[in-house]
Amino acid sequence: MAHLTNPGPFHPSIPRPLHSPASAPAPAAAQPQVHDHGAAPANHNHDHLTSTTQLRTATPGASQPLMKSPSATHALIRGDRTAGMLTMSDDHVMMNQILATHSPDGRDVDVRPLLYLVEDILNRATEHVDFIIKGTQAQIEMEEKAQQANYIAMLEALTFTIDRIACELSYKALRGSDPHATTTAIFSFLSSYAWDAKLVLSLSAFALNYGEFWLLAQIYSTNQLAKSMAILKQLPSLLEHTAPLKPRFNALNTLIRTMMDVTRCVVEFKDLPSMYISPDAPALASAMTLIPTAVYWTIRSMVACATQISSLTSMGHEYGVSATESWELSTLAHKLQNIHEHLRKQLNLCYQHIEEKKDVDTFHMLLKLFDPNVAHIDNMKHLKALIYAGDDKLPLLDGATRRKVGLEVLRRRNVLLLISSLEFSGDELAILEQIYSDTRMHEAGMQSHYEVVWIPVVERSGVPLSEETRTRFEALRSSMPWYSVEDPFLIEMPVMRFIKEVWHFRTKPILVVLDPRGKVLSQNAIHMMWIWGSAAFPFTSYEEEKLWSKETWQLNLLIDGIDPLILDWIKDGKYIFLYGGDDMEWISKFVASARTVASAFGIPLEMVYVGKSNKREQVKKVAAIIKERKLSHCWEDPAMVWFFWTRLESMMFSKIQLGRADDLDPIVQGIKKLLSYGREGGWAVLSEGSNILVNGHSTTVLPTLVDYVKWRGNVAEKGFNLSFIEYHDQLHNVAHPCCRFEFLATTKAPESIRCPECHRVMEKHTAFVCCHDEQAIPDSLFAS
């Protein structure tokens, strides 16, 4: 137990009138001095603990014996405690008394190191209770939360205050004093401290007594000094009869742990950063009104626990188990649990408020960091802000070596940020991997030009990730040959907001290009990557304009390197029909008519089926039939079909980004027609070598082939090409196939677009479409 050299509450006092000189403070010389560090002066309010209680409790007079029999003391303790719980039912009056004692002097006491020490004591003590009752002991490994020097400095300042309260708790527990009066006396003694300090200092005093009790219980059988002390406290006899006392020990455990929960919560409120939350914030203001009540009932619970332990040590196991004691401890525990739940709820709201404020600050920091007018030495600040700012972990996984690496591998390198959700199409990834591998293999100097980093955008619906989401993430990450973020939770919420609001990420993957100094060269180079691959490096708008200036409306632009066989046909100068659709009847008629015309005019004709931009499963079935019937060449690999249409969509989006979507050049018009025709019915593109002759809808191309006898007479004079084109255009001018473009709501659509057929501004409609294709291509610019 704690000990004091000056007269204190261990000495029975004679009730005196309020103004009796005997109640005046003791001489200064008799008062122990407390060192600085924000502690209360040594002579501050010391006699509150005795004099205040003298006014409220019946103390033995001069004619009374100093000791009572166990049964008499038991009755006194039980009666006074029960009366205290009943007569102080008016919480408003009670809290007014407590608030009247509160007069903080502005000192700032760092109670964290002390709280860590107290938690260690009480955690080990309550564990030892379980050991005695259950016969087993769980070893608690407490992490060292403060250096020993911090404890020493703190204890030098506060040891007398803690010791004084510990003595008061022991003495009043033995006296059977009114618990509210004892609690109020403690508040008076601690009047100059803040609420969190009052609570931690009181809990420290309780831990001092309670820890001593269980320390003796633990070592008395192996240490002679402890054994002698334990005998004086009747511990051997008490510990031999633990079974009947099990309910009381359980109730004590529950109440003590709840006391610690409330204390931690109150201290957490004190530690909230004022730069992110002000006292008038609703959640914090609500909690501040409850904290005095929380502190009162927690200290009141310490008084109750101290009384229970004192009764056991002073009266032994014969004290027995009373329904009153069990009711009191359970009632206090229930009350504190309710208080803790409310405080924790408000604390969580405060943390949410703080996180929102921090997120806003981080978002604005990102805006400033990526300001194109601000110059930087390298790209490290940018990458740390986007991926991970700490130095305690390696945030990247190297796809080549499968090892974790730091952001230093990207210092002063061109970095392509591949940003996507976990809904990353296998076709999309396969094509991107092919482009990446080809760059590494065939362009020796390109490897030093840029690195790719995958940044996953995963919605935080649960912490941690569900097993299904985690498995999908790891499978996707393991298939990537470039760098990837090791854990999706490294990407913070404000970063995701920045990616969505500033870089316009929706659902489709985007490729953000950073130069070696972190400057954004392109907010989305994925379209350039699909069209030209690494040849578009460094993926700037200037480079995009330059590449377009070299392109013409030719079959080479549409096919590029998708199918080497078609490139061979082009070199040989053959006529080539690219065709698509999902109507097998139209396809059969078209192929038969095309072969008839080729035979009639003796031209070398090749045909290839390239499907359409949607209805993936239907396209696969059609391709299988074409192959089985040997109607023509077809792309059996769905990735090739997907890439063909994705490149067309990327060309369209590139033109939109450059403000060229309404140009009347052949490339823009041809792309628009193909994308429109690819949505409905059949279509065909006829070329001689790479020179495109006709880009037509099913309603005009098939009749042109079927009616070849009507224009064959012009071939001798005008040639096959011009004769075919003129007749097709005549049908086209009559048919005027409808054109439509569908933009996903998550895609930035142009304000207006002109029809490739009549060149008028098209009407804008809102549509809801479902294709019922479970394995359809991923979200696409023109997906239905």
Coordinates of N, CA, C and O in Angstrom, one line a residue, residues 47-145:
D47 N -6.4 18.8 2.5 CA -7.3 18.5 3.6 C -8.8 18.4 3.1 O -9.7 18.1 3.8
H48 N -9.0 18.6 1.7 CA -10.3 18.3 1.2 C -10.7 16.8 1.4 O -11.8 16.5 1.6
L49 N -9.6 16.0 1.3 CA -9.9 14.5 1.4 C -10.4 14.1 2.8 O -11.1 13.2 2.9
T50 N -10.0 14.9 3.8 CA -10.4 14.6 5.2 C -11.6 15.4 5.6 O -12.6 14.9 6.0
S51 N -11.4 16.7 5.5 CA -12.4 17.6 6.0 C -13.7 17.5 5.3 O -14.8 17.5 5.9
T52 N -13.7 17.3 4.0 CA -15.0 17.2 3.2 C -15.7 16.0 3.6 O -16.9 16.0 3.8
T53 N -15.0 14.9 3.8 CA -15.6 13.6 4.1 C -16.2 13.7 5.6 O -17.2 13.1 5.8
Q54 N -15.5 14.4 6.4 CA -15.9 14.5 7.8 C -17.3 15.1 7.9 O -18.1 14.8 8.8
L55 N -17.7 15.9 6.9 CA -19.0 16.6 7.0 C -20.1 15.6 6.5 O -21.3 15.9 6.8
R56 N -19.7 14.5 5.8 CA -20.7 13.7 5.2 C -20.8 12.3 5.8 O -21.7 11.5 5.5
T57 N -19.8 11.9 6.5 CA -19.7 10.5 7.0 C -19.7 10.5 8.5 O -19.2 11.4 9.2
A58 N -20.2 9.4 9.1 CA -20.2 9.2 10.5 C -18.8 8.6 10.8 O -18.5 7.5 10.4
T59 N -18.0 9.3 11.6 CA -16.7 8.8 12.0 C -16.7 8.5 13.4 O -17.4 9.1 14.2
P60 N -15.8 7.6 13.9 CA -15.8 7.2 15.3 C -15.4 8.4 16.2 O -14.5 9.1 15.9
G61 N -16.2 8.7 17.2 CA -15.9 9.8 18.1 C -14.8 9.3 19.1 O -14.3 8.2 19.1
A62 N -14.5 10.2 20.1 CA -13.5 10.0 21.0 C -13.8 8.8 21.9 O -13.0 8.1 22.4
S63 N -15.1 8.6 22.2 CA -15.5 7.6 23.1 C -15.8 6.3 22.4 O -16.0 5.3 23.0
Q64 N -15.6 6.3 21.0 CA -15.9 5.1 20.3 C -14.6 4.3 20.1 O -13.5 4.8 20.0
P65 N -14.7 3.0 20.1 CA -13.5 2.2 19.9 C -13.0 2.4 18.4 O -13.8 2.6 17.5
L66 N -11.7 2.3 18.3 CA -11.1 2.5 16.9 C -11.4 1.3 16.0 O -11.3 1.4 14.8
M67 N -11.7 0.1 16.5 CA -11.9 -1.0 15.7 C -13.3 -1.5 15.9 O -13.8 -1.5 17.1
K68 N -14.0 -2.0 14.9 CA -15.3 -2.6 15.0 C -15.1 -4.1 14.7 O -14.2 -4.5 14.1
S69 N -16.1 -4.9 15.1 CA -16.1 -6.3 14.8 C -16.4 -6.4 13.3 O -17.0 -5.6 12.7
P70 N -15.9 -7.6 12.6 CA -16.1 -7.7 11.2 C -17.6 -7.6 10.8 O -18.0 -7.0 9.8
S71 N -18.5 -8.2 11.6 CA -19.9 -8.2 11.3 C -20.5 -6.8 11.4 O -21.3 -6.4 10.5
A72 N -20.0 -6.0 12.4 CA -20.5 -4.7 12.5 C -20.0 -3.8 11.4 O -20.7 -3.0 10.8
T73 N -18.7 -4.0 11.0 CA -18.1 -3.2 9.9 C -18.8 -3.6 8.6 O -19.1 -2.7 7.8
H74 N -19.1 -4.9 8.4 CA -19.7 -5.3 7.2 C -21.1 -4.7 7.1 O -21.4 -4.2 6.0
A75 N -21.8 -4.6 8.2 CA -23.1 -4.0 8.1 C -23.0 -2.5 7.8 O -23.8 -1.9 7.0
L76 N -22.0 -1.8 8.4 CA -21.8 -0.4 8.1 C -21.5 -0.1 6.7 O -22.0 0.7 6.0
I77 N -20.5 -0.9 6.1 CA -20.2 -0.8 4.7 C -21.3 -1.0 3.8 O -21.6 -0.2 2.9
R78 N -22.1 -2.1 4.1 CA -23.2 -2.4 3.2 C -24.3 -1.4 3.3 O -24.8 -0.9 2.3
G79 N -24.6 -0.9 4.5 CA -25.6 0.0 4.7 C -25.3 1.4 4.1 O -26.1 2.0 3.4
D80 N -24.1 1.9 4.4 CA -23.7 3.2 3.9 C -23.6 3.2 2.3 O -24.0 4.1 1.7
R81 N -23.1 2.1 1.7 CA -23.0 2.0 0.3 C -24.3 2.0 -0.4 O -24.6 2.7 -1.3
T82 N -25.3 1.2 0.2 CA -26.6 1.1 -0.4 C -27.3 2.5 -0.3 O -28.0 3.0 -1.2
A83 N -27.2 3.1 0.9 CA -27.8 4.4 1.0 C -27.3 5.4 0.1 O -28.0 6.2 -0.5
G84 N -25.9 5.3 -0.1 CA -25.3 6.3 -1.1 C -25.9 6.1 -2.5 O -26.1 7.1 -3.2
M85 N -26.1 4.9 -2.9 CA -26.6 4.6 -4.3 C -28.0 5.1 -4.4 O -28.5 5.5 -5.5
L86 N -28.8 5.1 -3.3 CA -30.2 5.5 -3.4 C -30.4 7.0 -3.2 O -31.2 7.6 -3.9
T87 N -29.7 7.5 -2.2 CA -30.0 8.9 -1.8 C -29.4 9.9 -2.9 O -29.8 11.0 -2.9
M88 N -28.4 9.5 -3.6 CA -27.8 10.4 -4.6 C -28.3 10.1 -6.0 O -27.6 10.1 -7.0
S89 N -29.6 9.8 -6.1 CA -30.2 9.5 -7.4 C -30.4 10.7 -8.2 O -30.6 10.6 -9.4
D90 N -30.4 11.9 -7.6 CA -30.6 13.1 -8.4 C -29.3 13.4 -9.1 O -28.4 14.1 -8.5
D91 N -29.1 13.0 -10.3 CA -27.8 13.2 -11.0 C -27.5 14.7 -11.3 O -26.4 15.1 -11.2
H92 N -28.6 15.4 -11.5 CA -28.3 16.9 -11.7 C -27.7 17.5 -10.5 O -26.7 18.3 -10.6
V93 N -28.2 17.3 -9.3 CA -27.7 17.9 -8.1 C -26.3 17.3 -7.9 O -25.4 18.1 -7.5
M94 N -26.1 16.0 -8.1 CA -24.8 15.4 -7.9 C -23.8 16.0 -8.8 O -22.6 16.4 -8.3
M95 N -24.1 16.2 -10.1 CA -23.1 16.7 -11.0 C -22.8 18.1 -10.8 O -21.7 18.6 -11.0
N96 N -23.8 18.9 -10.3 CA -23.5 20.3 -9.9 C -22.5 20.4 -8.8 O -21.6 21.2 -8.8
Q97 N -22.5 19.4 -7.9 CA -21.5 19.4 -6.8 C -20.1 19.1 -7.4 O -19.1 19.7 -7.0
I98 N -20.1 18.2 -8.3 CA -18.8 17.8 -8.9 C -18.3 18.9 -9.7 O -17.1 19.3 -9.7
L99 N -19.1 19.6 -10.5 CA -18.7 20.7 -11.4 C -18.2 21.9 -10.5 O -17.3 22.6 -10.9
A100 N -18.8 22.0 -9.3 CA -18.3 23.1 -8.5 C -16.9 22.9 -8.0 O -16.2 23.9 -7.6
T101 N -16.4 21.7 -8.0 CA -15.0 21.4 -7.5 C -14.0 21.6 -8.6 O -12.8 21.6 -8.4
H102 N -14.5 21.8 -9.9 CA -13.6 21.8 -11.0 C -13.1 23.2 -11.3 O -13.8 24.1 -11.6
S103 N -11.8 23.4 -11.0 CA -11.2 24.7 -11.2 C -9.8 24.5 -11.8 O -8.8 24.7 -11.1
P104 N -9.7 24.1 -13.1 CA -8.4 23.8 -13.7 C -7.5 25.1 -13.8 O -8.0 26.2 -14.0
D105 N -6.2 24.9 -13.5 CA -5.3 26.0 -13.5 C -4.5 26.1 -14.9 O -3.6 26.9 -15.0
G106 N -4.9 25.4 -15.9 CA -4.3 25.5 -17.2 C -3.1 24.6 -17.4 O -2.6 24.6 -18.5
R107 N -2.7 23.9 -16.4 CA -1.5 23.0 -16.6 C -1.9 21.9 -17.6 O -3.0 21.4 -17.7
D108 N -0.9 21.4 -18.4 CA -1.1 20.4 -19.3 C -0.3 19.2 -18.9 O 0.9 19.1 -19.0
V109 N -1.0 18.2 -18.4 CA -0.3 17.0 -17.9 C -0.4 15.9 -18.9 O -1.5 15.5 -19.3
D110 N 0.7 15.4 -19.4 CA 0.8 14.3 -20.3 C 0.5 13.0 -19.6 O 1.4 12.4 -18.9
V111 N -0.7 12.5 -19.6 CA -1.1 11.3 -18.8 C -0.9 10.0 -19.6 O -1.1 8.9 -19.0
R112 N -0.5 10.1 -20.9 CA -0.3 8.8 -21.7 C 0.7 7.9 -21.0 O 0.4 6.7 -20.9
P113 N 1.9 8.3 -20.7 CA 2.9 7.3 -20.1 C 2.3 6.7 -18.8 O 2.5 5.5 -18.6
L114 N 1.6 7.5 -18.0 CA 1.1 7.0 -16.8 C 0.0 6.0 -17.1 O -0.2 4.9 -16.4
L115 N -0.9 6.3 -18.1 CA -2.0 5.4 -18.4 C -1.4 4.1 -18.9 O -2.0 3.0 -18.6
Y116 N -0.3 4.1 -19.7 CA 0.2 2.8 -20.2 C 0.7 1.9 -19.0 O 0.5 0.7 -19.0
L117 N 1.3 2.6 -18.0 CA 1.7 1.9 -16.8 C 0.6 1.3 -16.1 O 0.6 0.1 -15.6
V118 N -0.5 2.1 -15.9 CA -1.7 1.6 -15.2 C -2.3 0.5 -15.9 O -2.8 -0.5 -15.3
E119 N -2.4 0.6 -17.2 CA -3.1 -0.5 -18.0 C -2.3 -1.8 -17.8 O -2.9 -2.8 -17.7
D120 N -1.0 -1.7 -17.8 CA -0.2 -2.9 -17.6 C -0.5 -3.5 -16.2 O -0.6 -4.8 -16.1
I121 N -0.5 -2.7 -15.2 CA -0.8 -3.2 -13.9 C -2.2 -3.9 -13.8 O -2.3 -5.0 -13.4
L122 N -3.2 -3.2 -14.3 CA -4.6 -3.7 -14.2 C -4.8 -4.9 -15.1 O -5.5 -5.8 -14.7
N123 N -4.2 -4.9 -16.3 CA -4.4 -6.0 -17.2 C -3.8 -7.3 -16.5 O -4.4 -8.3 -16.6
R124 N -2.6 -7.1 -16.0 CA -2.0 -8.3 -15.3 C -2.7 -8.7 -14.1 O -2.8 -9.9 -13.8
A125 N -3.2 -7.7 -13.3 CA -4.0 -8.1 -12.1 C -5.3 -8.8 -12.4 O -5.6 -9.8 -11.8
T126 N -6.0 -8.3 -13.4 CA -7.3 -9.0 -13.8 C -7.0 -10.3 -14.4 O -7.8 -11.2 -14.2
E127 N -5.9 -10.5 -15.1 CA -5.6 -11.8 -15.6 C -5.3 -12.7 -14.5 O -5.6 -13.9 -14.5
H128 N -4.6 -12.2 -13.4 CA -4.3 -13.1 -12.3 C -5.6 -13.5 -11.5 O -5.7 -14.6 -11.0
V129 N -6.6 -12.7 -11.5 CA -7.9 -13.1 -11.0 C -8.4 -14.3 -11.7 O -8.8 -15.3 -11.1
D130 N -8.4 -14.2 -13.1 CA -8.8 -15.4 -13.9 C -8.0 -16.6 -13.6 O -8.5 -17.7 -13.5
F131 N -6.7 -16.4 -13.3 CA -5.8 -17.6 -13.1 C -6.2 -18.2 -11.8 O -6.3 -19.5 -11.7
I132 N -6.5 -17.4 -10.7 CA -6.9 -18.0 -9.4 C -8.2 -18.8 -9.5 O -8.4 -19.8 -9.0
I133 N -9.1 -18.2 -10.3 CA -10.5 -18.8 -10.4 C -10.4 -20.0 -11.3 O -11.0 -21.1 -11.0
K134 N -9.8 -19.9 -12.5 CA -9.9 -21.0 -13.5 C -8.7 -22.0 -13.4 O -8.8 -23.0 -14.0
G135 N -7.7 -21.6 -12.7 CA -6.5 -22.5 -12.6 C -5.6 -22.4 -13.7 O -4.6 -23.2 -13.8
T136 N -5.7 -21.4 -14.6 CA -4.8 -21.2 -15.7 C -4.4 -19.8 -15.8 O -5.1 -18.9 -15.3
Q137 N -3.3 -19.5 -16.4 CA -2.9 -18.1 -16.5 C -2.4 -17.8 -17.9 O -1.6 -18.6 -18.5
A138 N -3.0 -16.8 -18.5 CA -2.6 -16.3 -19.8 C -1.5 -15.3 -19.7 O -1.7 -14.3 -19.0
Q139 N -0.5 -15.5 -20.4 CA 0.6 -14.5 -20.4 C 0.3 -13.3 -21.3 O 0.0 -13.5 -22.5
I140 N 0.4 -12.1 -20.8 CA 0.2 -10.9 -21.5 C 1.5 -10.3 -21.9 O 2.3 -10.0 -21.0
E141 N 1.7 -10.1 -23.2 CA 2.9 -9.4 -23.6 C 2.5 -8.0 -24.0 O 1.9 -7.7 -25.0
M142 N 2.8 -7.1 -23.0 CA 2.5 -5.7 -23.2 C 3.7 -5.0 -24.0 O 4.8 -5.1 -23.7
E143 N 3.3 -4.4 -25.1 CA 4.3 -3.6 -25.8 C 4.8 -2.4 -25.0 O 4.0 -1.7 -24.4
E144 N 6.1 -2.2 -25.0 CA 6.6 -1.0 -24.3 C 6.2 0.3 -25.0 O 6.5 0.5 -26.2
K145 N 5.3 1.1 -24.3 CA 4.7 2.2 -25.0 C 5.4 3.5 -24.6 O 5.0 4.6 -25.0

